[in-house]
mmCIF file of C-alpha atoms in Angstrom:
data_model
loop_
_atom_site.group_PDB
_atom_site.id
_atom_site.type_symbol
_atom_site.label_atom_id
_atom_site.label_comp_id
_atom_site.label_asym_id
_atom_site.label_seq_id
_atom_site.Cartn_x
_atom_site.Cartn_y
_atom_site.Cartn_z
ATOM 1 C CA MET A 26 -37.236 -93.890 23.643
ATOM 2 C CA PRO A 27 -40.569 -92.819 22.088
ATOM 3 C CA ASP A 28 -41.374 -89.113 22.040
ATOM 4 C CA VAL A 29 -44.984 -89.456 20.859
ATOM 5 C CA PHE A 30 -47.543 -91.939 22.201
ATOM 6 C CA ILE A 31 -50.552 -92.513 19.924
ATOM 7 C CA ASN A 32 -53.677 -93.253 21.956
ATOM 8 C CA TYR A 33 -56.670 -94.554 19.985
ATOM 9 C CA ARG A 34 -59.696 -96.814 20.202
ATOM 10 C CA THR A 35 -60.119 -99.736 17.807
ATOM 11 C CA GLY A 36 -63.211 -99.111 15.724
ATOM 12 C CA ASP A 37 -63.181 -95.355 16.342
ATOM 13 C CA GLY A 38 -60.025 -93.788 14.993
ATOM 14 C CA HIS A 39 -57.720 -96.765 14.439
ATOM 15 C CA GLN A 40 -57.470 -96.136 10.686
ATOM 16 C CA ALA A 41 -56.522 -92.520 11.304
ATOM 17 C CA ALA A 42 -54.069 -93.703 13.958
ATOM 18 C CA ALA A 43 -52.325 -95.954 11.425
ATOM 19 C CA THR A 44 -52.048 -93.117 8.908
ATOM 20 C CA ILE A 45 -50.724 -90.657 11.491
ATOM 21 C CA GLU A 46 -48.224 -93.193 12.831
ATOM 22 C CA GLU A 47 -46.911 -93.877 9.329
ATOM 23 C CA ALA A 48 -46.491 -90.163 8.552
ATOM 24 C CA LEU A 49 -44.802 -89.325 11.864
ATOM 25 C CA SER A 50 -42.502 -92.352 11.665
ATOM 26 C CA ALA A 51 -41.418 -91.340 8.160
ATOM 27 C CA ARG A 52 -40.720 -87.801 9.329
ATOM 28 C CA PHE A 53 -39.104 -88.374 12.743
ATOM 29 C CA GLY A 54 -38.120 -92.063 12.773
ATOM 30 C CA LYS A 55 -40.244 -95.028 13.835
ATOM 31 C CA GLU A 56 -38.348 -95.459 17.114
ATOM 32 C CA ARG A 57 -39.737 -92.088 18.271
ATOM 33 C CA ILE A 58 -43.413 -92.988 17.780
ATOM 34 C CA TYR A 59 -45.220 -95.389 20.134
ATOM 35 C CA TYR A 60 -47.987 -97.281 18.368
ATOM 36 C CA ALA A 61 -49.171 -100.368 20.253
ATOM 37 C CA SER A 62 -49.535 -102.763 17.343
ATOM 38 C CA LYS A 63 -45.973 -102.038 16.196
ATOM 39 C CA SER A 64 -44.191 -101.072 19.408
ATOM 40 C CA ILE A 65 -45.068 -104.041 21.637
ATOM 41 C CA PRO A 66 -42.900 -107.081 20.805
ATOM 42 C CA PRO A 67 -44.717 -110.420 20.431
ATOM 43 C CA GLY A 68 -45.086 -112.264 23.730
ATOM 44 C CA THR A 69 -44.576 -109.103 25.823
ATOM 45 C CA PRO A 70 -47.237 -108.377 28.495
ATOM 46 C CA PHE A 71 -48.974 -105.392 26.955
ATOM 47 C CA ASP A 72 -50.265 -103.769 30.153
ATOM 48 C CA GLY A 73 -46.876 -102.921 31.624
ATOM 49 C CA HIS A 74 -45.470 -102.050 28.202
ATOM 50 C CA LEU A 75 -48.271 -99.556 27.512
ATOM 51 C CA ILE A 76 -47.933 -97.769 30.846
ATOM 52 C CA HIS A 77 -44.160 -97.663 30.498
ATOM 53 C CA GLY A 78 -44.566 -96.257 26.970
ATOM 54 C CA VAL A 79 -46.817 -93.456 28.204
ATOM 55 C CA ARG A 80 -44.441 -92.526 31.024
ATOM 56 C CA ARG A 81 -41.443 -92.286 28.710
ATOM 57 C CA SER A 82 -43.155 -90.163 26.037
ATOM 58 C CA GLY A 83 -43.122 -86.386 25.708
ATOM 59 C CA VAL A 84 -46.568 -86.021 24.122
ATOM 60 C CA LEU A 85 -49.670 -88.205 24.006
ATOM 61 C CA LEU A 86 -51.954 -87.821 20.993
ATOM 62 C CA ALA A 87 -55.493 -88.741 22.061
ATOM 63 C CA LEU A 88 -57.334 -89.603 18.842
ATOM 64 C CA ILE A 89 -61.041 -88.839 19.216
ATOM 65 C CA GLY A 90 -63.453 -90.114 16.571
ATOM 66 C CA PRO A 91 -67.200 -89.498 16.170
ATOM 67 C CA GLY A 92 -68.126 -92.362 18.537
ATOM 68 C CA TRP A 93 -65.376 -91.774 21.100
ATOM 69 C CA ILE A 94 -67.336 -89.901 23.769
ATOM 70 C CA GLY A 95 -70.334 -92.246 23.581
ATOM 71 C CA HIS A 96 -68.367 -95.475 23.896
ATOM 72 C CA GLU A 97 -69.477 -97.271 27.057
ATOM 73 C CA ALA A 98 -65.954 -98.570 27.787
ATOM 74 C CA LEU A 99 -64.799 -95.016 28.511
ATOM 75 C CA GLN A 100 -66.751 -95.103 31.786
ATOM 76 C CA SER A 101 -64.812 -98.170 32.985
ATOM 77 C CA ASP A 102 -61.663 -97.875 35.113
ATOM 78 C CA GLY A 103 -60.146 -100.748 33.151
ATOM 79 C CA ASP A 104 -60.549 -99.134 29.724
ATOM 80 C CA TRP A 105 -57.084 -98.828 28.185
ATOM 81 C CA VAL A 106 -57.863 -95.677 26.215
ATOM 82 C CA ARG A 107 -58.907 -94.039 29.478
ATOM 83 C CA ARG A 108 -55.972 -95.485 31.468
ATOM 84 C CA GLU A 109 -53.355 -94.212 28.999
ATOM 85 C CA ILE A 110 -54.735 -90.662 29.007
ATOM 86 C CA GLN A 111 -55.130 -90.713 32.771
ATOM 87 C CA GLU A 112 -51.516 -91.896 33.186
ATOM 88 C CA ALA A 113 -50.294 -89.063 30.976
ATOM 89 C CA PHE A 114 -52.103 -86.505 33.143
ATOM 90 C CA LEU A 115 -50.713 -88.073 36.335
ATOM 91 C CA CYS A 116 -47.172 -87.889 34.903
ATOM 92 C CA ASP A 117 -47.649 -84.281 33.716
ATOM 93 C CA ILE A 118 -47.228 -85.307 30.073
ATOM 94 C CA ARG A 119 -48.765 -83.052 27.449
ATOM 95 C CA VAL A 120 -52.001 -84.483 26.017
ATOM 96 C CA ILE A 121 -53.187 -83.252 22.609
ATOM 97 C CA PRO A 122 -56.684 -84.274 21.473
ATOM 98 C CA VAL A 123 -56.764 -85.017 17.740
ATOM 99 C CA LEU A 124 -60.313 -84.718 16.427
ATOM 100 C CA ILE A 125 -61.015 -87.192 13.613
ATOM 101 C CA GLY A 126 -63.148 -85.889 10.747
ATOM 102 C CA ARG A 127 -64.681 -82.491 10.106
ATOM 103 C CA ARG A 128 -67.615 -82.732 12.494
ATOM 104 C CA THR A 129 -66.092 -84.268 15.596
ATOM 105 C CA GLU A 130 -66.283 -81.840 18.518
ATOM 106 C CA ARG A 131 -63.972 -81.596 21.482
ATOM 107 C CA PRO A 132 -65.561 -83.492 24.421
ATOM 108 C CA ALA A 133 -67.405 -81.381 26.951
ATOM 109 C CA LYS A 134 -66.133 -81.581 30.508
ATOM 110 C CA ASP A 135 -69.452 -82.884 31.856
ATOM 111 C CA ASP A 136 -69.436 -85.763 29.368
ATOM 112 C CA LEU A 137 -66.032 -87.051 30.498
ATOM 113 C CA PRO A 138 -65.172 -89.329 33.424
ATOM 114 C CA ALA A 139 -63.731 -87.330 36.312
ATOM 115 C CA PRO A 140 -60.084 -88.415 35.728
ATOM 116 C CA LEU A 141 -60.252 -87.203 32.105
ATOM 117 C CA ARG A 142 -62.008 -83.861 32.534
ATOM 118 C CA LYS A 143 -58.760 -81.978 31.948
ATOM 119 C CA LEU A 144 -59.005 -83.207 28.364
ATOM 120 C CA ALA A 145 -61.787 -80.691 27.697
ATOM 121 C CA ASP A 146 -59.351 -77.840 28.410
ATOM 122 C CA CYS A 147 -56.564 -79.085 26.121
ATOM 123 C CA GLN A 148 -56.070 -77.321 22.800
ATOM 124 C CA SER A 149 -56.799 -79.765 19.987
ATOM 125 C CA LEU A 150 -55.648 -80.575 16.461
ATOM 126 C CA ARG A 151 -57.743 -82.053 13.684
ATOM 127 C CA TYR A 152 -57.223 -84.855 11.184
ATOM 128 C CA ASP A 153 -59.592 -85.236 8.250
ATOM 129 C CA HIS A 154 -58.766 -87.767 5.529
ATOM 130 C CA GLN A 155 -60.146 -85.339 2.937
ATOM 131 C CA ASN A 156 -57.520 -82.821 4.043
ATOM 132 C CA LYS A 157 -54.907 -85.453 4.746
ATOM 133 C CA GLU A 158 -51.700 -83.839 3.507
ATOM 134 C CA TYR A 159 -52.272 -80.497 5.235
ATOM 135 C CA ASP A 160 -53.465 -81.988 8.529
ATOM 136 C CA LEU A 161 -50.570 -84.442 8.776
ATOM 137 C CA LYS A 162 -48.114 -81.597 8.198
ATOM 138 C CA GLN A 163 -49.815 -79.502 10.881
ATOM 139 C CA ILE A 164 -49.592 -82.341 13.387
ATOM 140 C CA GLY A 165 -45.927 -82.947 12.554
ATOM 141 C CA ASP A 166 -45.034 -79.241 12.672
ATOM 142 C CA THR A 167 -46.741 -78.862 16.056
ATOM 143 C CA LEU A 168 -44.857 -81.816 17.526
ATOM 144 C CA ALA A 169 -41.533 -80.533 16.179
ATOM 145 C CA LYS A 170 -42.132 -77.205 17.962
ATOM 146 C CA LEU A 171 -43.107 -78.819 21.260
ATOM 147 C CA VAL A 172 -40.494 -81.586 21.527
ATOM 148 C CA PRO A 173 -36.833 -80.559 21.026
ATOM 149 C CA GLU A 174 -35.801 -84.138 20.266
ATOM 150 C CA LEU A 175 -38.297 -84.270 17.410
ATOM 151 C CA ALA A 176 -37.092 -80.946 16.019
ATOM 152 C CA ALA A 177 -33.553 -82.345 15.913
ATOM 153 C CA ALA A 178 -34.755 -85.477 14.102
ATOM 154 C CA ASP A 179 -37.082 -83.653 11.702
ATOM 155 C CA ARG A 180 -36.267 -85.088 8.270
ATOM 156 C CA GLU A 181 -38.782 -82.856 6.508
ATOM 157 C CA ALA A 182 -37.150 -79.658 7.768
ATOM 158 C CA SER A 183 -33.730 -80.826 6.583
ATOM 159 C CA THR A 184 -35.018 -81.403 3.045
ATOM 160 C CA GLU A 185 -36.649 -77.964 2.858
ATOM 161 C CA GLN A 186 -33.426 -75.987 3.401
ATOM 162 C CA PRO A 187 -32.840 -73.664 0.397
ATOM 163 C CA SER A 188 -29.803 -74.523 -1.682
ATOM 164 C CA SER A 189 -26.969 -71.980 -1.596
ATOM 165 C CA ALA A 190 -25.150 -73.463 -4.607
ATOM 166 C CA SER A 191 -24.353 -71.158 -7.510
ATOM 167 C CA ASN A 192 -25.945 -71.498 -10.907
ATOM 168 C CA HIS A 193 -23.551 -72.825 -13.547
ATOM 169 C CA ASN A 194 -24.885 -72.360 -17.058
ATOM 170 C CA THR A 195 -23.220 -73.793 -20.130
ATOM 171 C CA THR A 196 -24.555 -73.231 -23.627
ATOM 172 C CA GLY A 197 -23.245 -75.352 -26.459
ATOM 173 C CA ASP A 198 -24.001 -74.789 -30.106
ATOM 174 C CA VAL A 199 -26.790 -72.213 -30.271
ATOM 175 C CA TYR A 200 -28.934 -71.769 -33.368
ATOM 176 C CA GLY A 201 -31.303 -68.987 -32.436
ATOM 177 C CA ALA A 202 -31.615 -66.720 -29.405
ATOM 178 C CA SER A 203 -30.020 -67.703 -26.090
ATOM 179 C CA VAL A 204 -31.488 -65.896 -23.063
ATOM 180 C CA GLN A 205 -30.552 -66.207 -19.392
ATOM 181 C CA GLY A 206 -33.576 -65.162 -17.354
ATOM 182 C CA SER A 207 -33.747 -63.951 -13.749
ATOM 183 C CA THR A 208 -30.691 -63.539 -11.500
ATOM 184 C CA VAL A 209 -27.552 -65.643 -11.813
ATOM 185 C CA ASN A 210 -25.381 -66.142 -8.722
ATOM 186 C CA GLY A 211 -22.175 -67.692 -9.917
ATOM 187 C CA ASP A 212 -20.234 -68.031 -13.154
ATOM 188 C CA VAL A 213 -21.747 -67.930 -16.608
ATOM 189 C CA SER A 214 -19.658 -69.914 -19.081
ATOM 190 C CA ALA A 215 -18.896 -68.986 -22.675
ATOM 191 C CA VAL A 216 -21.213 -69.451 -25.625
ATOM 192 C CA ARG A 217 -19.721 -71.446 -28.480
ATOM 193 C CA GLU A 218 -20.687 -70.949 -32.129
ATOM 194 C CA ALA A 219 -23.652 -68.642 -31.665
ATOM 195 C CA HIS A 220 -25.764 -68.274 -34.816
ATOM 196 C CA GLY A 221 -28.156 -65.619 -33.643
ATOM 197 C CA PRO A 222 -28.570 -62.960 -30.925
ATOM 198 C CA VAL A 223 -27.000 -63.697 -27.539
ATOM 199 C CA HIS A 224 -28.192 -61.936 -24.384
ATOM 200 C CA ILE A 225 -25.547 -61.840 -21.645
ATOM 201 C CA GLY A 226 -25.486 -59.673 -18.534
ATOM 202 C CA PRO A 227 -28.063 -57.078 -17.381
ATOM 203 C CA SER A 228 -31.455 -56.885 -19.050
ATOM 204 C CA ASN A 229 -30.570 -53.569 -20.746
ATOM 205 C CA VAL A 230 -27.496 -55.051 -22.477
ATOM 206 C CA ARG A 231 -28.089 -56.729 -25.830
ATOM 207 C CA MET A 232 -25.134 -58.175 -27.687
ATOM 208 C CA GLY A 233 -24.866 -59.206 -31.277
ATOM 209 C CA ASP A 234 -23.714 -62.536 -32.601
ATOM 210 C CA GLY A 235 -21.133 -64.103 -30.289
ATOM 211 C CA GLY A 236 -21.059 -61.098 -27.959
ATOM 212 C CA ASN A 237 -19.362 -61.027 -24.539
ATOM 213 C CA TYR A 238 -20.383 -58.935 -21.565
ATOM 214 C CA PHE A 239 -18.022 -58.419 -18.617
ATOM 215 C CA GLN A 240 -18.603 -56.362 -15.486
ATOM 216 C CA GLY A 241 -15.646 -55.789 -13.154
ATOM 217 C CA GLY A 242 -12.007 -56.662 -13.688
ATOM 218 C CA ASN A 243 -10.691 -59.023 -16.322
ATOM 219 C CA ALA A 244 -7.201 -60.339 -15.509
ATOM 220 C CA GLY A 245 -6.887 -62.931 -18.259
ATOM 221 C CA GLY A 246 -8.030 -60.988 -21.301
ATOM 222 C CA ILE A 247 -10.802 -61.751 -23.755
ATOM 223 C CA ARG A 248 -10.464 -63.959 -26.785
ATOM 224 C CA GLN A 249 -13.320 -64.089 -29.236
ATOM 225 C CA ASN A 250 -13.568 -66.060 -32.450
ATOM 226 C CA PHE A 251 -16.526 -65.839 -34.808
ATOM 227 C CA GLY A 252 -17.274 -68.953 -36.798
ATOM 228 C CA ARG A 253 -18.619 -67.003 -39.799
ATOM 229 C CA SER A 254 -18.330 -63.534 -41.282
ATOM 230 C CA ARG A 255 -21.104 -60.976 -40.964
ATOM 231 C CA PRO A 256 -23.260 -60.591 -44.082
ATOM 232 C CA GLU A 257 -22.511 -57.554 -46.205
ATOM 233 C CA GLU A 258 -25.927 -56.037 -45.562
ATOM 234 C CA ASP A 259 -25.145 -56.031 -41.842
ATOM 235 C CA GLU A 260 -21.833 -54.242 -42.412
ATOM 236 C CA GLU A 261 -23.500 -51.477 -44.373
ATOM 237 C CA LYS A 262 -25.812 -50.588 -41.507
#
């Protein structure tokens, strides 16, 4: 069952429609997006399929390009762009105008055929190919908030969850300074054969060569083995 029906006119918004369909299908699953050229099986009567697709959807995106309002077909009862929007209004399905480009304005009520005048009162979104990434995310985020089924299928939200895994740091043979920056949540493993300063623990704790820092209890004891002796000049200090 499609949740989003993409309504567009060939020659005035069909390229944007293809881009939007591809982005929404990737995010929510192609079975949830109705796009005529992909959703109607070959040999199927398109008229009944289109109307049925509108009736089963939760949202209709009405893509409005620069020449949309002036297209003469919009004044005809048989125009499919008009019929799909009109059917959505009759079935109390949410209609969202998507304005294509930076300069496209929302249609004025007086410029619309009587059955579509409600379109002038619908809050719109915008898609501009020069702002493609941001606009596609805005459209997807809006749909996920409005349609519970889309929120449940939102693949983008699932990939943005912060990881709760601990940091596990292992340092092998170190020749020079070894510094752990920022906060570590989890275990910090031992440093083997350190040949230089080692910084372990809080920022105000500085250990010498091969040093160990422990905070809290230590049930197993500490075993430390230096691979070389300290130079005599260090011992005199």
